[in-house]
Amino acid sequence: MITTNEINLRTQGDTDIIDITAKVQKFVTDSAINNGTVTVFVAHSTVGITTIEFEPGLVADLQKVWENLVPENIPYDHDTHWGDGNGYAHVRASLMGASLTIPFTDRKLVIGVWQQIILVDFDNRPRNRTVIVQVMGE
Amino acid sequence: MITTNEINLRTQGDTDIIDITAKVQKFVTDSAINNGTVTVFVAHSTVGITTIEFEPGLVADLQKVWENLVPENIPYDHDTHWGDGNGYAHVRASLMGASLTIPFTDRKLVIGVWQQIILVDFDNRPRNRTVIVQVMGE
Amino acid sequence: MITTNEINLRTQGDTDIIDITAKVQKFVTDSAINNGTVTVFVAHSTVGITTIEFEPGLVADLQKVWENLVPENIPYDHDTHWGDGNGYAHVRASLMGASLTIPFTDRKLVIGVWQQIILVDFDNRPRNRTVIVQVMGE
């Protein structure tokens, strides 16, 4: 059995990080599927999906590390060609990845107590975003 | 239902980046499966799979960022032991990841208009590569 | 059909890297499932999962690259707030990712001969870890 669901949300720009764990768990709970996997996917090229212990210190640390690894204000060919100014956001999203697959049993995600599912919007302005949450199992 | 398919292609070396979106979508279209996930996996240790807006500026940006993060010409223990000269390629591939899972509905991948599936071959010479594309659903 | 299994292991701290390929393959072999995907997931916020050619040179290279990219001994807000001293481990795990999905056919993983599945424990002390291995297919 399969259910395909959407989370729609508004992000604030500048590597905004949002905890979507409860919404993903709710789609699993509400499905008639007991065991399987949930695939979380963002259909946007400047957004990544991963897990983290979601607390303000680590949210700030992750933002700082990205600025160290792939700085916003160095030249990117993307910006030269298209003038968007968000070349850094595309590259960061490509490195982080758009997809995450998590098993569940008895309708409960097997994630840790200190582990949350996060959306990271690297773009340089507020955006409306859609996250696809597909529940598959039996 | 499940179909397991292969993309066979020739890469050019030096972090060659190839858009495989149309080929992945075709396996989904050709299956008799309406809804589910497609898993894209490379069975090579110097190749990664991710998504990006596939345009020449970002292709060049991604190549430059990898050279900044994991440079080709610094010493790697792998090269000292084996003499392959591609230690950087192994490490980059391990960081990028070999696998990507994307949902589809009504036989259409849910990826964005500006989001393509890419193979990144970090190796230092042309290679023949196989990508596994497994379609699973109902 | 679905089977959900666990690997329990003891890690040694300091970016300990462990090859879990044989254990993952065994769960696939032992299931009554011929074709499908296996999802490997760690329910810990300081551990990552990926693939690499598992040989001592590359294990050392991967550890050195992580120390270059996300150093252990720079200030992290997580450490300031919580005193754990493992802020670097959380950030590295978040960048590497907690999940890996691999197709199998005829009960055999489609991974390469020179490609192993690894758990990377970034934490700064020995830990007991659980890896979830879910086999799904037909």
Short mmCIF file of C-alpha atoms in Angstrom, two decimals:
data_model
loop_
_atom_site.label_atom_id
_atom_site.label_comp_id
_atom_site.label_asym_id
_atom_site.label_seq_id
_atom_site.Cartn_x
_atom_site.Cartn_y
_atom_site.Cartn_z
CA MET A 1 0.00 0.00 0.00
CA ILE A 2 1.10 3.57 -0.71
CA THR A 3 -0.04 7.05 0.33
CA THR A 4 1.50 10.19 -1.16
CA ASN A 5 1.14 13.36 0.90
CA GLU A 6 2.37 16.97 0.88
CA ILE A 7 3.66 19.35 3.52
CA ASN A 8 3.31 22.98 2.44
CA LEU A 9 5.24 25.58 4.37
CA ARG A 10 6.71 29.08 4.20
CA THR A 11 10.45 29.50 4.76
CA GLN A 12 12.26 32.70 5.81
CA GLY A 13 15.43 32.52 3.65
CA ASP A 14 19.12 32.47 4.65
CA THR A 15 19.50 28.76 5.43
CA ASP A 16 16.23 28.53 7.35
CA ILE A 17 15.97 25.17 9.16
CA ILE A 18 12.55 23.69 9.99
CA ASP A 19 11.70 20.56 12.01
CA ILE A 20 9.12 18.52 10.03
CA THR A 21 9.25 15.33 12.15
CA ALA A 22 5.74 15.59 13.64
CA LYS A 23 4.17 16.17 10.22
CA VAL A 24 5.98 13.18 8.70
CA GLN A 25 5.00 10.96 11.67
CA LYS A 26 1.35 12.07 11.33
CA PHE A 27 1.17 10.85 7.70
CA VAL A 28 2.53 7.49 8.85
CA THR A 29 0.06 7.35 11.78
CA ASP A 30 -2.87 8.29 9.55
CA SER A 31 -2.09 5.72 6.85
CA ALA A 32 -3.47 2.19 7.15
CA ILE A 33 0.11 0.91 6.75
CA ASN A 34 1.79 -0.77 9.72
CA ASN A 35 5.35 -1.43 8.52
CA GLY A 36 7.44 0.06 5.72
CA THR A 37 9.40 3.13 4.70
CA VAL A 38 8.57 6.79 4.37
CA THR A 39 10.36 8.74 1.65
CA VAL A 40 10.71 12.48 2.28
CA PHE A 41 11.59 14.42 -0.89
CA VAL A 42 11.84 18.12 -1.78
CA ALA A 43 11.10 19.07 -5.38
CA HIS A 44 13.18 22.25 -5.16
CA SER A 45 16.81 22.77 -6.20
CA THR A 46 17.85 25.03 -3.29
CA VAL A 47 16.49 22.92 -0.42
CA GLY A 48 17.98 19.90 1.39
CA ILE A 49 16.57 17.23 3.73
CA THR A 50 18.48 15.53 6.56
CA THR A 51 18.28 14.70 10.28
CA ILE A 52 19.77 16.51 13.29
CA GLU A 53 19.20 16.92 17.01
CA PHE A 54 16.96 19.96 16.60
CA GLU A 55 18.07 22.45 19.24
CA PRO A 56 19.08 26.12 18.71
CA GLY A 57 22.81 25.50 19.22
CA LEU A 58 23.07 22.86 16.48
CA VAL A 59 20.82 24.85 14.14
CA ALA A 60 23.30 27.76 14.42
CA ASP A 61 26.29 25.39 14.11
CA LEU A 62 24.94 23.81 10.92
CA GLN A 63 24.35 27.26 9.39
CA LYS A 64 27.89 28.38 10.27
CA VAL A 65 29.48 25.21 8.89
CA TRP A 66 27.67 25.65 5.56
CA GLU A 67 28.90 29.25 5.38
CA ASN A 68 32.46 27.96 5.96
CA LEU A 69 32.21 25.13 3.41
CA VAL A 70 30.26 26.87 0.61
CA PRO A 71 30.32 30.64 1.30
CA GLU A 72 27.49 32.83 0.04
CA ASN A 73 29.61 35.75 -1.15
CA ILE A 74 32.21 34.23 -3.45
CA PRO A 75 31.74 34.21 -7.24
CA TYR A 76 29.54 31.45 -8.72
CA ASP A 77 29.13 30.90 -12.47
CA HIS A 78 25.41 30.39 -11.87
CA ASP A 79 25.10 33.96 -10.61
CA THR A 80 27.19 35.36 -13.47
CA HIS A 81 24.89 33.65 -16.02
CA TRP A 82 21.49 34.10 -14.37
CA GLY A 83 21.86 36.96 -11.84
CA ASP A 84 19.93 35.06 -9.13
CA GLY A 85 22.60 35.52 -6.43
CA ASN A 86 21.77 32.07 -5.03
CA GLY A 87 24.49 29.93 -6.62
CA TYR A 88 25.72 28.97 -3.14
CA ALA A 89 22.20 27.72 -2.28
CA HIS A 90 22.07 25.41 -5.31
CA VAL A 91 25.47 23.91 -4.53
CA ARG A 92 24.69 23.40 -0.82
CA ALA A 93 21.37 21.71 -1.64
CA SER A 94 23.05 19.43 -4.14
CA LEU A 95 25.63 18.37 -1.52
CA MET A 96 23.04 17.82 1.24
CA GLY A 97 20.59 15.88 -0.90
CA ALA A 98 16.87 16.16 -1.63
CA SER A 99 15.75 12.79 -0.30
CA LEU A 100 15.58 10.84 2.97
CA THR A 101 14.16 7.34 3.53
CA ILE A 102 13.19 6.22 7.05
CA PRO A 103 11.76 2.83 8.10
CA PHE A 104 8.75 2.57 10.40
CA THR A 105 7.28 -0.32 12.38
CA ASP A 106 3.84 -0.45 14.04
CA ARG A 107 3.17 2.95 12.43
CA LYS A 108 6.07 4.58 14.32
CA LEU A 109 9.20 6.02 12.68
CA VAL A 110 12.35 4.30 13.95
CA ILE A 111 14.17 7.63 14.47
CA GLY A 112 16.00 8.39 17.71
CA VAL A 113 14.66 10.51 20.55
CA TRP A 114 17.34 13.13 19.83
CA GLN A 115 16.99 12.93 16.04
CA GLN A 116 14.61 15.12 14.05
CA ILE A 117 13.86 15.36 10.32
CA ILE A 118 14.72 18.83 9.02
CA LEU A 119 14.18 20.84 5.88
CA VAL A 120 17.07 23.24 5.16
CA ASP A 121 16.14 26.06 2.80
CA PHE A 122 19.40 27.57 1.54
CA ASP A 123 17.75 30.17 -0.68
CA ASN A 124 18.35 33.89 -0.12
CA ARG A 125 14.70 34.95 0.30
CA PRO A 126 11.41 33.65 1.78
CA ARG A 127 9.82 30.91 -0.34
CA ASN A 128 6.73 28.68 -0.40
CA ARG A 129 7.90 25.06 -0.30
CA THR A 130 6.32 21.65 -0.83
CA VAL A 131 7.69 18.46 0.72
CA ILE A 132 6.51 15.12 -0.66
CA VAL A 133 5.99 12.42 1.99
CA GLN A 134 5.33 8.99 0.52
CA VAL A 135 4.43 6.11 2.85
CA MET A 136 4.94 2.60 1.42
CA GLY A 137 4.50 -0.76 3.12
CA GLU A 138 2.01 -3.35 4.25
CA MET B 1 5.49 -4.66 -8.35
CA ILE B 2 9.15 -4.09 -9.10
CA THR B 3 11.27 -3.55 -12.21
CA THR B 4 15.06 -3.37 -12.05
CA ASN B 5 16.78 -1.59 -14.93
CA GLU B 6 20.24 -0.41 -15.94
CA ILE B 7 21.65 2.74 -17.52
CA ASN B 8 25.01 2.13 -19.15
CA LEU B 9 27.09 5.15 -20.06
CA ARG B 10 30.62 6.36 -20.76
CA THR B 11 32.06 9.13 -18.59
CA GLN B 12 34.96 11.46 -19.45
CA GLY B 13 36.80 11.69 -16.10
CA ASP B 14 37.63 14.72 -13.94
CA THR B 15 34.33 15.10 -12.09
CA ASP B 16 32.21 14.58 -15.20
CA ILE B 17 28.54 15.42 -14.48
CA ILE B 18 25.76 13.78 -16.54
CA ASP B 19 22.00 14.44 -16.47
CA ILE B 20 20.19 11.07 -16.31
CA THR B 21 16.68 12.40 -15.54
CA ALA B 22 15.07 11.45 -18.87
CA LYS B 23 16.40 7.89 -18.67
CA VAL B 24 15.13 7.43 -15.10
CA GLN B 25 11.72 8.88 -16.03
CA LYS B 26 11.51 6.52 -19.04
CA PHE B 27 11.90 3.42 -16.83
CA VAL B 28 9.06 4.74 -14.65
CA THR B 29 6.90 5.49 -17.70
CA ASP B 30 7.57 2.07 -19.24
CA SER B 31 6.77 0.13 -16.06
CA ALA B 32 3.22 -0.93 -15.32
CA ILE B 33 3.53 0.79 -11.93
CA ASN B 34 1.49 3.94 -11.27
CA ASN B 35 2.67 5.09 -7.84
CA GLY B 36 5.77 4.37 -5.82
CA THR B 37 9.47 5.16 -5.53
CA VAL B 38 12.40 4.86 -7.87
CA THR B 39 15.79 4.07 -6.34
CA VAL B 40 18.81 5.24 -8.35
CA PHE B 41 22.04 3.55 -7.23
CA VAL B 42 25.62 3.46 -8.57
CA ALA B 43 27.63 0.32 -7.88
CA HIS B 44 30.96 2.16 -8.19
CA SER B 45 33.08 3.64 -5.38
CA THR B 46 34.17 6.82 -7.20
CA VAL B 47 30.73 7.98 -8.41
CA GLY B 48 27.97 9.91 -6.64
CA ILE B 49 24.28 10.55 -7.35
CA THR B 50 22.35 13.72 -6.45
CA THR B 51 20.07 16.40 -7.91
CA ILE B 52 20.88 19.88 -9.22
CA GLU B 53 19.52 22.49 -11.61
CA PHE B 54 21.47 21.16 -14.59
CA GLU B 55 22.87 24.23 -16.35
CA PRO B 56 26.54 24.89 -17.31
CA GLY B 57 27.10 27.49 -14.58
CA LEU B 58 26.11 25.19 -11.72
CA VAL B 59 27.95 22.24 -13.25
CA ALA B 60 31.14 24.33 -13.15
CA ASP B 61 30.32 25.62 -9.63
CA LEU B 62 29.83 22.11 -8.25
CA GLN B 63 33.14 20.98 -9.76
CA LYS B 64 34.96 23.97 -8.24
CA VAL B 65 33.41 23.47 -4.80
CA TRP B 66 34.51 19.82 -4.75
CA GLU B 67 38.04 20.89 -5.66
CA ASN B 68 37.96 23.36 -2.73
CA LEU B 69 36.54 20.86 -0.22
CA VAL B 70 38.46 17.68 -1.20
CA PRO B 71 41.37 18.72 -3.45
CA GLU B 72 42.75 16.29 -6.02
CA ASN B 73 46.43 17.02 -5.47
CA ILE B 74 47.00 16.65 -1.74
CA PRO B 75 48.37 13.37 -0.27
CA TYR B 76 45.88 10.53 0.30
CA ASP B 77 46.80 7.29 2.07
CA HIS B 78 44.83 5.40 -0.59
CA ASP B 79 47.22 6.65 -3.27
CA THR B 80 50.28 5.85 -1.17
CA HIS B 81 49.08 2.26 -0.69
CA TRP B 82 47.61 1.52 -4.12
CA GLY B 83 49.10 4.06 -6.55
CA ASP B 84 45.75 4.77 -8.19
CA GLY B 85 45.95 8.55 -7.83
CA ASN B 86 42.18 8.74 -7.27
CA GLY B 87 41.99 8.89 -3.46
CA TYR B 88 40.17 12.24 -3.74
CA ALA B 89 37.55 10.61 -5.98
CA HIS B 90 36.77 7.87 -3.46
CA VAL B 91 36.38 10.37 -0.61
CA ARG B 92 34.16 12.74 -2.66
CA ALA B 93 31.93 9.85 -3.75
CA SER B 94 31.60 8.64 -0.17
CA LEU B 95 30.54 12.13 0.96
CA MET B 96 28.05 12.63 -1.90
CA GLY B 97 26.42 9.22 -1.61
CA ALA B 98 25.66 6.41 -4.04
CA SER B 99 21.89 6.35 -3.72
CA LEU B 100 18.84 8.55 -4.36
CA THR B 101 15.17 7.70 -3.80
CA ILE B 102 12.44 9.70 -5.57
CA PRO B 103 8.67 9.22 -5.32
CA PHE B 104 6.45 9.15 -8.40
CA THR B 105 2.70 9.44 -8.88
CA ASP B 106 0.71 8.60 -12.03
CA ARG B 107 3.99 7.36 -13.52
CA LYS B 108 5.61 10.81 -13.21
CA LEU B 109 8.59 11.63 -10.96
CA VAL B 110 7.72 14.34 -8.42
CA ILE B 111 10.95 16.28 -9.11
CA GLY B 112 10.90 20.02 -9.76
CA VAL B 113 11.08 21.67 -13.17
CA TRP B 114 14.53 23.07 -12.28
CA GLN B 115 15.78 19.89 -10.63
CA GLN B 116 17.61 17.15 -12.52
CA ILE B 117 19.05 13.80 -11.43
CA ILE B 118 22.82 13.74 -12.01
CA LEU B 119 25.60 11.21 -11.94
CA VAL B 120 28.93 12.73 -10.81
CA ASP B 121 31.96 10.65 -11.82
CA PHE B 122 34.87 11.86 -9.71
CA ASP B 123 37.39 9.44 -11.19
CA ASN B 124 40.51 10.71 -12.97
CA ARG B 125 39.96 8.92 -16.31
CA PRO B 126 37.12 7.90 -18.68
CA ARG B 127 35.12 4.93 -17.37
CA ASN B 128 32.19 2.73 -18.36
CA ARG B 129 29.50 3.06 -15.68
CA THR B 130 26.28 1.26 -14.78
CA VAL B 131 23.44 2.91 -12.87
CA ILE B 132 20.77 0.69 -11.31
CA VAL B 133 17.23 2.12 -11.52
CA GLN B 134 14.70 0.14 -9.51
CA VAL B 135 11.00 1.05 -9.74
CA MET B 136 8.80 -0.20 -6.87
CA GLY B 137 5.13 0.45 -6.23
CA GLU B 138 1.61 -0.52 -7.19
CA MET C 1 6.86 -8.38 1.92
CA ILE C 2 8.92 -6.66 4.60
CA THR C 3 11.39 -7.74 7.28
CA THR C 4 12.80 -5.26 9.81
CA ASN C 5 16.09 -6.25 11.45
CA GLU C 6 18.70 -4.76 13.77
CA ILE C 7 22.49 -4.76 13.87
CA ASN C 8 23.82 -4.05 17.35
CA LEU C 9 27.46 -3.09 17.68
CA ARG C 10 30.00 -1.33 19.88
CA THR C 11 31.97 1.59 18.44
CA GLN C 12 35.30 2.97 19.69
CA GLY C 13 34.76 6.75 19.28
CA ASP C 14 36.73 9.34 17.27
CA THR C 15 35.14 8.79 13.85
CA ASP C 16 35.22 5.00 14.08
CA ILE C 17 34.35 3.42 10.72
CA ILE C 18 32.84 -0.09 10.58
CA ASP C 19 32.06 -2.25 7.51
CA ILE C 20 28.50 -3.65 7.91
CA THR C 21 28.11 -5.05 4.37
CA ALA C 22 28.10 -8.75 5.29
CA LYS C 23 25.48 -8.22 8.00
CA VAL C 24 23.20 -6.26 5.66
CA GLN C 25 23.60 -8.91 2.93
CA LYS C 26 22.76 -11.67 5.42
CA PHE C 27 19.39 -10.09 6.27
CA VAL C 28 18.61 -9.96 2.55
CA THR C 29 19.74 -13.58 2.06
CA ASP C 30 17.71 -14.79 5.04
CA SER C 31 14.50 -13.03 4.00
CA ALA C 32 12.06 -14.78 1.66
CA ILE C 33 12.25 -11.72 -0.61
CA ASN C 34 13.91 -12.06 -4.03
CA ASN C 35 13.91 -8.51 -5.41
CA GLY C 36 13.56 -5.12 -3.77
CA THR C 37 15.39 -2.54 -1.70
CA VAL C 38 17.10 -2.62 1.65
CA THR C 39 17.00 0.56 3.74
CA VAL C 40 19.87 0.99 6.21
CA PHE C 41 19.11 3.62 8.87
CA VAL C 42 20.82 4.76 12.09
CA ALA C 43 18.61 6.15 14.82
CA HIS C 44 21.45 8.17 16.37
CA SER C 45 22.27 11.84 15.77
CA THR C 46 26.09 11.49 15.74
CA VAL C 47 26.36 8.57 13.28
CA GLY C 48 26.31 8.52 9.47
CA ILE C 49 25.85 5.77 6.85
CA THR C 50 27.47 5.70 3.41
CA THR C 51 29.54 3.49 1.08
CA ILE C 52 33.29 3.39 0.45
CA GLU C 53 35.99 1.01 -0.75
CA PHE C 54 36.79 -0.29 2.73
CA GLU C 55 40.58 -0.42 2.97
CA PRO C 56 42.80 1.18 5.68
CA GLY C 57 44.08 3.96 3.42
CA LEU C 58 40.63 5.30 2.56
CA VAL C 59 39.39 4.87 6.13
CA ALA C 60 42.23 7.18 7.26
CA ASP C 61 41.59 9.57 4.34
CA LEU C 62 37.90 9.90 5.17
CA GLN C 63 38.72 10.62 8.83
CA LYS C 64 41.27 13.29 7.84
CA VAL C 65 38.90 14.97 5.38
CA TRP C 66 36.16 15.23 8.03
CA GLU C 67 38.68 16.81 10.42
CA ASN C 68 39.54 19.35 7.68
CA LEU C 69 35.92 20.13 6.79
CA VAL C 70 34.30 20.16 10.26
CA PRO C 71 37.12 20.31 12.87
CA GLU C 72 36.58 18.85 16.32
CA ASN C 73 38.26 21.62 18.30
CA ILE C 74 36.61 24.84 17.14
CA PRO C 75 33.73 26.41 19.11
CA TYR C 76 30.23 24.98 18.57
CA ASP C 77 27.09 26.53 20.06
CA HIS C 78 25.91 23.00 20.91
CA ASP C 79 28.88 22.53 23.22
CA THR C 80 28.42 25.96 24.81
CA HIS C 81 24.78 25.14 25.62
CA TRP C 82 25.04 21.47 26.58
CA GLY C 83 28.71 20.80 27.45
CA ASP C 84 28.79 17.56 25.48
CA GLY C 85 31.92 18.43 23.47
CA ASN C 86 30.53 16.58 20.45
CA GLY C 87 29.04 19.43 18.44
CA TYR C 88 31.34 18.53 15.54
CA ALA C 89 29.96 14.97 15.58
CA HIS C 90 26.37 16.14 15.26
CA VAL C 91 27.18 18.42 12.33
CA ARG C 92 29.22 15.77 10.51
CA ALA C 93 26.46 13.18 10.93
CA SER C 94 23.87 15.63 9.63
CA LEU C 95 25.99 16.29 6.53
CA MET C 96 26.71 12.60 5.86
CA GLY C 97 23.14 11.41 6.34
CA ALA C 98 21.50 8.68 8.44
CA SER C 99 20.00 6.62 5.63
CA LEU C 100 21.05 4.53 2.63
CA THR C 101 18.83 2.61 0.20
CA ILE C 102 20.28 -0.18 -1.95
CA PRO C 103 18.45 -2.36 -4.50
CA PHE C 104 18.88 -6.13 -4.56
CA THR C 105 18.00 -8.76 -7.16
CA ASP C 106 17.89 -12.55 -6.66
CA ARG C 107 18.59 -11.87 -2.96
CA LYS C 108 21.94 -10.19 -3.76
CA LEU C 109 22.76 -6.52 -3.14
CA VAL C 110 23.70 -4.72 -6.36
CA ILE C 111 26.75 -3.05 -4.76
CA GLY C 112 30.15 -3.11 -6.44
CA VAL C 113 33.00 -5.46 -5.58
CA TRP C 114 35.02 -2.48 -4.29
CA GLN C 115 32.10 -0.83 -2.50
CA GLN C 116 31.19 -1.53 1.12
CA ILE C 117 28.43 -0.19 3.38
CA ILE C 118 29.92 1.66 6.35
CA LEU C 119 28.74 3.09 9.62
CA VAL C 120 30.71 6.19 10.66
CA ASP C 121 30.44 7.00 14.36
CA PHE C 122 31.60 10.59 14.80
CA ASP C 123 31.05 10.67 18.55
CA ASN C 124 33.93 11.35 20.94
CA ARG C 125 33.60 8.18 23.06
CA PRO C 126 32.71 4.48 22.69
CA ARG C 127 28.99 3.89 22.20
CA ASN C 128 26.51 1.04 21.75
CA ARG C 129 24.75 1.52 18.40
CA THR C 130 21.75 0.05 16.64
CA VAL C 131 21.37 0.00 12.86
CA ILE C 132 17.92 -0.70 11.38
CA VAL C 133 17.98 -2.85 8.23
CA GLN C 134 14.60 -3.06 6.52
CA VAL C 135 14.18 -5.40 3.53
CA MET C 136 11.19 -4.66 1.26
CA GLY C 137 10.19 -6.34 -1.99
CA GLU C 138 8.52 -9.35 -3.53
#
